[in-house]
Amino acid sequence: MLRTRVLGASDRQPVKPVVTASLDLAARLPRLILEARRVSASVHGIHGRRRAGPGETFWQYRPLVTGESSSRIDWRRSARDGHLFVREREWEASHAIWLWIDRSASMGFSSSLALASKVDRALIAGFALAETLVDGGERVGHLGLTRALASRRIVETLAQAILADAKGADTDLPPNGPLPRLADAIIITDGLSPAASLAKRIATMASSGARGHVLLIADPIEETFPFTGQAELFDLEDGLSLRVGDAGSWGVEYRQRLEAHRDAIREACRKAGWTLTLHRTDRPASEGVLRIASLVAAARGAGR
């Protein structure tokens, strides 16, 4: 008979070697940023609405129009060739798109079937979406870390904030609080926190009428559970382990429970008017990025 010991909170520790190697981002961030930019460049068909207007971000120089105030002239630029130029700023909407990227211990998992760990794929997708959306005229920020910006250096800003956030690996749920009514959220997570807890956060974030999109990142082995014979399963969040005598038979119930868990998250999204997209790490990152960027663009085009 298999016996398991329930550990107290003080005994629960993540599997340190695995987590440390997977979640130590400092050395990998430059590569992830380059990959995110490559993915963003491959995403086509997302039409922006960049135009001049009130805002903080420089957009372009244009010739001074007769009748405009001389106070708008950029004299340094104008001195280059003897023509008068105005420093035009980019229009910024009153709403923003807020990212939240899960970096908890379970996101460090990567199997031999995957192209990347879940956390690497989540970061690449988040950075690529930020760059794509900013290029399309949106303001993007990370919940709890940055304000929403339309900066051309949005990826570097997000990366620096994430690198400095030592507490990011300790939570697997987005911040608890409603979003502004005109905001959109993009939650990138493996969704392995209790479904009821994630559903409650989604409901709270959407309570003001904010729209949202959940991108579930999954390793292919988590989906298929292709094991047979004896196996030992580890929980990267709590450091618990479970020995399974017949992994093939146990896998049937596992897949059923996983689908029920996903159904609960899917229902929470449906009630909130949000979307849910499943993305596997054995697929190109561009697939998930294009899907979410298209959903955001479609929602913005439909209006409130």
Short mmCIF file of C-alpha atoms in Angstrom, two decimals:
data_model
loop_
_atom_site.label_atom_id
_atom_site.label_comp_id
_atom_site.label_asym_id
_atom_site.label_seq_id
_atom_site.Cartn_x
_atom_site.Cartn_y
_atom_site.Cartn_z
CA MET A 1 0.00 0.00 0.00
CA LEU A 2 1.36 3.39 -1.01
CA ARG A 3 1.63 5.83 1.89
CA THR A 4 2.20 9.54 1.50
CA ARG A 5 3.22 12.06 4.12
CA VAL A 6 1.54 15.46 4.06
CA LEU A 7 4.21 18.06 4.75
CA GLY A 8 3.64 21.14 6.82
CA ALA A 9 4.07 24.58 5.27
CA SER A 10 7.51 24.95 6.84
CA ASP A 11 8.66 21.66 5.24
CA ARG A 12 7.58 22.53 1.72
CA GLN A 13 10.45 23.62 -0.47
CA PRO A 14 10.65 23.74 -4.27
CA VAL A 15 13.04 21.32 -5.97
CA LYS A 16 15.94 23.77 -5.76
CA PRO A 17 18.36 22.55 -8.48
CA VAL A 18 15.61 22.39 -11.11
CA VAL A 19 13.98 25.66 -10.15
CA THR A 20 17.21 27.59 -9.77
CA ALA A 21 18.53 26.50 -13.16
CA SER A 22 15.26 27.22 -14.94
CA LEU A 23 14.31 30.49 -13.29
CA ASP A 24 17.74 32.18 -13.12
CA LEU A 25 16.98 34.69 -15.85
CA ALA A 26 19.99 36.99 -15.82
CA ALA A 27 22.08 34.96 -18.26
CA ARG A 28 19.16 34.07 -20.54
CA LEU A 29 17.35 37.40 -20.87
CA PRO A 30 19.43 38.75 -23.79
CA ARG A 31 18.69 35.61 -25.81
CA LEU A 32 15.00 35.70 -24.86
CA ILE A 33 14.75 39.35 -25.92
CA LEU A 34 16.31 38.58 -29.31
CA GLU A 35 13.96 35.64 -29.81
CA ALA A 36 10.97 37.78 -28.82
CA ARG A 37 11.94 40.41 -31.37
CA ARG A 38 12.25 37.73 -34.04
CA VAL A 39 8.79 36.42 -33.17
CA SER A 40 7.31 39.92 -33.15
CA ALA A 41 8.76 40.62 -36.60
CA SER A 42 7.11 37.45 -37.92
CA VAL A 43 3.63 38.44 -36.76
CA HIS A 44 1.76 39.96 -39.69
CA GLY A 45 -1.68 41.44 -40.13
CA ILE A 46 -1.89 43.34 -36.82
CA HIS A 47 -2.74 46.84 -37.94
CA GLY A 48 -1.86 49.67 -35.61
CA ARG A 49 -3.46 53.03 -35.09
CA ARG A 50 -0.38 55.13 -34.42
CA ARG A 51 -1.04 58.81 -34.96
CA ALA A 52 -0.11 62.19 -33.62
CA GLY A 53 -1.76 63.54 -30.50
CA PRO A 54 -1.31 64.13 -26.77
CA GLY A 55 1.21 61.84 -25.19
CA GLU A 56 4.73 61.52 -23.77
CA THR A 57 6.44 59.50 -26.52
CA PHE A 58 8.30 61.17 -29.39
CA TRP A 59 6.94 60.00 -32.75
CA GLN A 60 8.42 62.01 -35.63
CA TYR A 61 9.49 65.40 -36.91
CA ARG A 62 7.27 67.21 -39.41
CA PRO A 63 7.46 70.62 -41.11
CA LEU A 64 5.90 73.58 -39.30
CA VAL A 65 2.47 74.43 -40.69
CA THR A 66 1.57 78.08 -41.32
CA GLY A 67 -0.37 79.45 -38.37
CA GLU A 68 1.18 77.14 -35.74
CA SER A 69 2.76 78.68 -32.67
CA SER A 70 6.51 79.17 -32.81
CA SER A 71 6.72 77.56 -29.38
CA ARG A 72 6.22 74.17 -31.05
CA ILE A 73 9.36 74.50 -33.19
CA ASP A 74 12.26 72.17 -32.43
CA TRP A 75 15.08 74.63 -33.03
CA ARG A 76 17.91 72.10 -32.80
CA ARG A 77 16.39 69.91 -35.53
CA SER A 78 15.42 72.96 -37.61
CA ALA A 79 18.98 74.30 -37.52
CA ARG A 80 20.30 71.29 -39.44
CA ASP A 81 18.96 72.33 -42.86
CA GLY A 82 17.32 75.72 -42.47
CA HIS A 83 13.70 74.48 -42.42
CA LEU A 84 11.35 74.71 -39.43
CA PHE A 85 10.32 71.39 -37.86
CA VAL A 86 7.90 70.45 -35.09
CA ARG A 87 8.66 67.61 -32.68
CA GLU A 88 5.45 65.60 -32.86
CA ARG A 89 4.38 63.26 -30.08
CA GLU A 90 2.41 60.06 -30.41
CA TRP A 91 -1.23 59.82 -29.50
CA GLU A 92 -1.88 57.74 -26.39
CA ALA A 93 -5.25 56.24 -25.60
CA SER A 94 -6.73 56.48 -22.13
CA HIS A 95 -6.64 52.69 -21.79
CA ALA A 96 -3.78 50.24 -21.63
CA ILE A 97 -2.90 46.57 -22.01
CA TRP A 98 -1.56 44.90 -18.89
CA LEU A 99 0.62 41.79 -19.06
CA TRP A 100 1.18 39.36 -16.24
CA ILE A 101 3.80 36.65 -16.80
CA ASP A 102 3.85 33.70 -14.40
CA ARG A 103 7.38 32.93 -13.18
CA SER A 104 6.53 30.53 -10.37
CA ALA A 105 8.46 27.29 -9.83
CA SER A 106 6.24 25.10 -12.01
CA MET A 107 7.00 27.35 -14.98
CA GLY A 108 10.63 26.16 -14.86
CA PHE A 109 9.66 22.72 -16.17
CA SER A 110 10.87 21.54 -19.58
CA SER A 111 10.70 18.02 -20.98
CA SER A 112 12.72 16.43 -23.79
CA LEU A 113 9.75 16.99 -26.11
CA ALA A 114 9.67 20.76 -25.61
CA LEU A 115 11.45 23.48 -27.56
CA ALA A 116 11.81 25.62 -24.42
CA SER A 117 10.89 25.69 -20.75
CA LYS A 118 7.50 27.10 -19.93
CA VAL A 119 8.97 30.22 -18.32
CA ASP A 120 11.20 30.92 -21.34
CA ARG A 121 8.25 30.52 -23.69
CA ALA A 122 6.08 32.74 -21.47
CA LEU A 123 8.70 35.48 -21.43
CA ILE A 124 9.27 35.29 -25.18
CA ALA A 125 5.53 35.46 -25.80
CA GLY A 126 5.09 38.34 -23.36
CA PHE A 127 7.97 40.38 -24.77
CA ALA A 128 6.89 39.71 -28.37
CA LEU A 129 3.31 40.74 -27.59
CA ALA A 130 4.52 43.90 -25.86
CA GLU A 131 6.60 44.93 -28.87
CA THR A 132 3.86 44.03 -31.35
CA LEU A 133 1.19 45.92 -29.43
CA VAL A 134 3.34 49.00 -28.86
CA ASP A 135 4.18 49.03 -32.58
CA GLY A 136 0.43 48.93 -33.14
CA GLY A 137 -0.12 52.06 -31.05
CA GLU A 138 -0.98 50.53 -27.67
CA ARG A 139 0.43 51.18 -24.22
CA VAL A 140 1.69 48.10 -22.41
CA GLY A 141 2.73 47.47 -18.81
CA HIS A 142 3.34 44.54 -16.47
CA LEU A 143 0.91 44.26 -13.57
CA GLY A 144 2.62 45.15 -10.32
CA LEU A 145 5.95 46.02 -11.96
CA THR A 146 5.69 48.87 -14.48
CA ARG A 147 3.32 51.53 -15.65
CA ALA A 148 1.77 51.25 -19.09
CA LEU A 149 4.11 52.71 -21.71
CA ALA A 150 4.17 53.28 -25.45
CA SER A 151 7.97 53.26 -25.43
CA ARG A 152 9.99 51.74 -28.23
CA ARG A 153 12.14 50.25 -25.46
CA ILE A 154 9.17 48.44 -23.91
CA VAL A 155 10.89 45.03 -24.07
CA GLU A 156 14.00 46.28 -22.24
CA THR A 157 11.81 48.04 -19.67
CA LEU A 158 9.83 44.87 -18.97
CA ALA A 159 12.96 42.71 -18.85
CA GLN A 160 14.69 44.99 -16.35
CA ALA A 161 11.60 45.12 -14.13
CA ILE A 162 11.22 41.33 -14.19
CA LEU A 163 14.91 40.79 -13.45
CA ALA A 164 14.68 43.08 -10.42
CA ASP A 165 11.52 41.40 -9.12
CA ALA A 166 12.87 38.87 -6.63
CA LYS A 167 9.38 37.95 -5.43
CA GLY A 168 8.14 36.92 -8.88
CA ALA A 169 9.02 33.26 -8.41
CA ASP A 170 6.94 33.05 -5.23
CA THR A 171 3.50 33.63 -6.70
CA ASP A 172 1.52 31.78 -9.35
CA LEU A 173 -1.45 34.17 -9.46
CA PRO A 174 -1.77 37.70 -10.88
CA PRO A 175 -2.28 40.64 -8.48
CA ASN A 176 -5.65 40.68 -6.78
CA GLY A 177 -7.63 43.76 -7.79
CA PRO A 178 -9.89 45.13 -10.52
CA LEU A 179 -8.40 46.59 -13.67
CA PRO A 180 -9.42 50.00 -15.05
CA ARG A 181 -12.59 49.74 -17.11
CA LEU A 182 -10.88 50.56 -20.40
CA ALA A 183 -7.96 48.19 -19.83
CA ASP A 184 -7.16 44.81 -21.32
CA ALA A 185 -5.23 42.04 -19.58
CA ILE A 186 -3.04 39.29 -20.99
CA ILE A 187 -2.33 36.60 -18.41
CA ILE A 188 0.45 34.17 -19.41
CA THR A 189 0.60 31.16 -17.08
CA ASP A 190 0.62 27.39 -16.98
CA GLY A 191 -2.61 27.57 -14.98
CA LEU A 192 -1.46 24.96 -12.47
CA SER A 193 -2.55 26.96 -9.44
CA PRO A 194 -5.90 25.86 -7.97
CA ALA A 195 -8.55 26.55 -10.60
CA ALA A 196 -10.86 28.19 -8.06
CA SER A 197 -8.12 30.65 -7.04
CA LEU A 198 -7.32 31.61 -10.63
CA ALA A 199 -11.03 31.90 -11.42
CA LYS A 200 -11.49 34.28 -8.49
CA ARG A 201 -8.61 36.49 -9.67
CA ILE A 202 -10.04 36.60 -13.20
CA ALA A 203 -13.46 37.57 -11.86
CA THR A 204 -11.97 40.34 -9.72
CA MET A 205 -9.84 41.73 -12.55
CA ALA A 206 -12.83 41.72 -14.89
CA SER A 207 -15.28 43.20 -12.36
CA SER A 208 -14.85 46.72 -13.78
CA GLY A 209 -15.62 45.53 -17.30
CA ALA A 210 -12.00 45.09 -18.36
CA ARG A 211 -11.37 42.58 -21.10
CA GLY A 212 -8.75 39.87 -20.91
CA HIS A 213 -7.00 36.97 -22.54
CA VAL A 214 -5.40 33.97 -20.83
CA LEU A 215 -2.53 32.20 -22.60
CA LEU A 216 -2.03 28.79 -21.01
CA ILE A 217 1.51 27.49 -21.49
CA ALA A 218 1.80 23.69 -21.41
CA ASP A 219 4.65 21.24 -21.85
CA PRO A 220 3.73 18.38 -24.22
CA ILE A 221 4.48 15.77 -21.55
CA GLU A 222 2.02 17.49 -19.21
CA GLU A 223 -0.59 17.08 -21.93
CA THR A 224 0.06 13.49 -22.97
CA PHE A 225 1.57 11.88 -19.82
CA PRO A 226 3.24 9.14 -21.91
CA PHE A 227 4.67 7.19 -18.97
CA THR A 228 4.39 3.48 -18.15
CA GLY A 229 5.58 1.34 -15.26
CA GLN A 230 6.78 2.84 -12.00
CA ALA A 231 7.28 6.59 -11.83
CA GLU A 232 8.01 9.26 -9.24
CA LEU A 233 6.28 12.61 -9.73
CA PHE A 234 7.60 15.86 -8.25
CA ASP A 235 5.71 19.04 -7.42
CA LEU A 236 8.08 21.88 -8.26
CA GLU A 237 6.00 24.37 -6.25
CA ASP A 238 5.98 22.52 -2.92
CA GLY A 239 8.74 19.95 -3.28
CA LEU A 240 6.32 17.06 -2.70
CA SER A 241 6.76 13.74 -4.50
CA LEU A 242 4.45 10.86 -5.38
CA ARG A 243 5.48 7.33 -6.34
CA VAL A 244 3.16 5.71 -8.87
CA GLY A 245 3.18 1.93 -9.32
CA ASP A 246 1.41 1.84 -12.69
CA ALA A 247 1.89 5.15 -14.47
CA GLY A 248 -0.02 4.00 -17.55
CA SER A 249 -3.25 3.39 -15.61
CA TRP A 250 -2.74 6.44 -13.40
CA GLY A 251 -2.32 8.58 -16.52
CA VAL A 252 -5.94 8.02 -17.53
CA GLU A 253 -7.22 9.66 -14.35
CA TYR A 254 -4.53 12.35 -14.61
CA ARG A 255 -5.71 13.41 -18.07
CA GLN A 256 -9.31 13.46 -16.88
CA ARG A 257 -8.42 15.68 -13.93
CA LEU A 258 -6.32 17.96 -16.13
CA GLU A 259 -9.23 18.42 -18.52
CA ALA A 260 -11.61 19.14 -15.62
CA HIS A 261 -9.11 21.69 -14.29
CA ARG A 262 -8.91 23.36 -17.72
CA ASP A 263 -12.71 23.34 -18.02
CA ALA A 264 -12.96 25.27 -14.74
CA ILE A 265 -10.53 27.92 -16.01
CA ARG A 266 -12.32 28.02 -19.36
CA GLU A 267 -15.64 28.59 -17.60
CA ALA A 268 -14.15 31.41 -15.50
CA CYS A 269 -12.96 33.09 -18.70
CA ARG A 270 -16.35 32.64 -20.33
CA LYS A 271 -18.16 34.23 -17.40
CA ALA A 272 -15.79 37.19 -17.45
CA GLY A 273 -16.05 37.61 -21.23
CA TRP A 274 -12.36 36.69 -21.56
CA THR A 275 -10.67 34.32 -23.99
CA LEU A 276 -8.56 31.24 -23.27
CA THR A 277 -5.79 30.01 -25.58
CA LEU A 278 -3.73 26.85 -25.02
CA HIS A 279 -0.14 26.96 -26.28
CA ARG A 280 2.25 24.01 -26.13
CA THR A 281 5.99 24.46 -25.87
CA ASP A 282 6.62 22.01 -28.72
CA ARG A 283 4.99 24.53 -31.07
CA PRO A 284 6.51 27.79 -32.40
CA ALA A 285 6.10 30.77 -30.08
CA SER A 286 4.71 32.80 -32.98
CA GLU A 287 1.50 30.76 -32.94
CA GLY A 288 0.51 31.86 -29.46
CA VAL A 289 1.64 35.45 -30.03
CA LEU A 290 -0.32 35.78 -33.28
CA ARG A 291 -3.43 34.31 -31.68
CA ILE A 292 -3.42 36.69 -28.70
CA ALA A 293 -2.43 39.75 -30.77
CA SER A 294 -5.29 38.98 -33.18
CA LEU A 295 -7.76 38.65 -30.31
CA VAL A 296 -6.66 41.98 -28.84
CA ALA A 297 -6.90 43.70 -32.22
CA ALA A 298 -10.34 42.20 -32.89
CA ALA A 299 -11.62 43.29 -29.47
CA ARG A 300 -10.30 46.83 -29.93
CA GLY A 301 -11.81 47.03 -33.41
CA ALA A 302 -15.21 45.95 -32.08
CA GLY A 303 -15.17 48.77 -29.50
CA ARG A 304 -16.74 48.72 -26.05
#
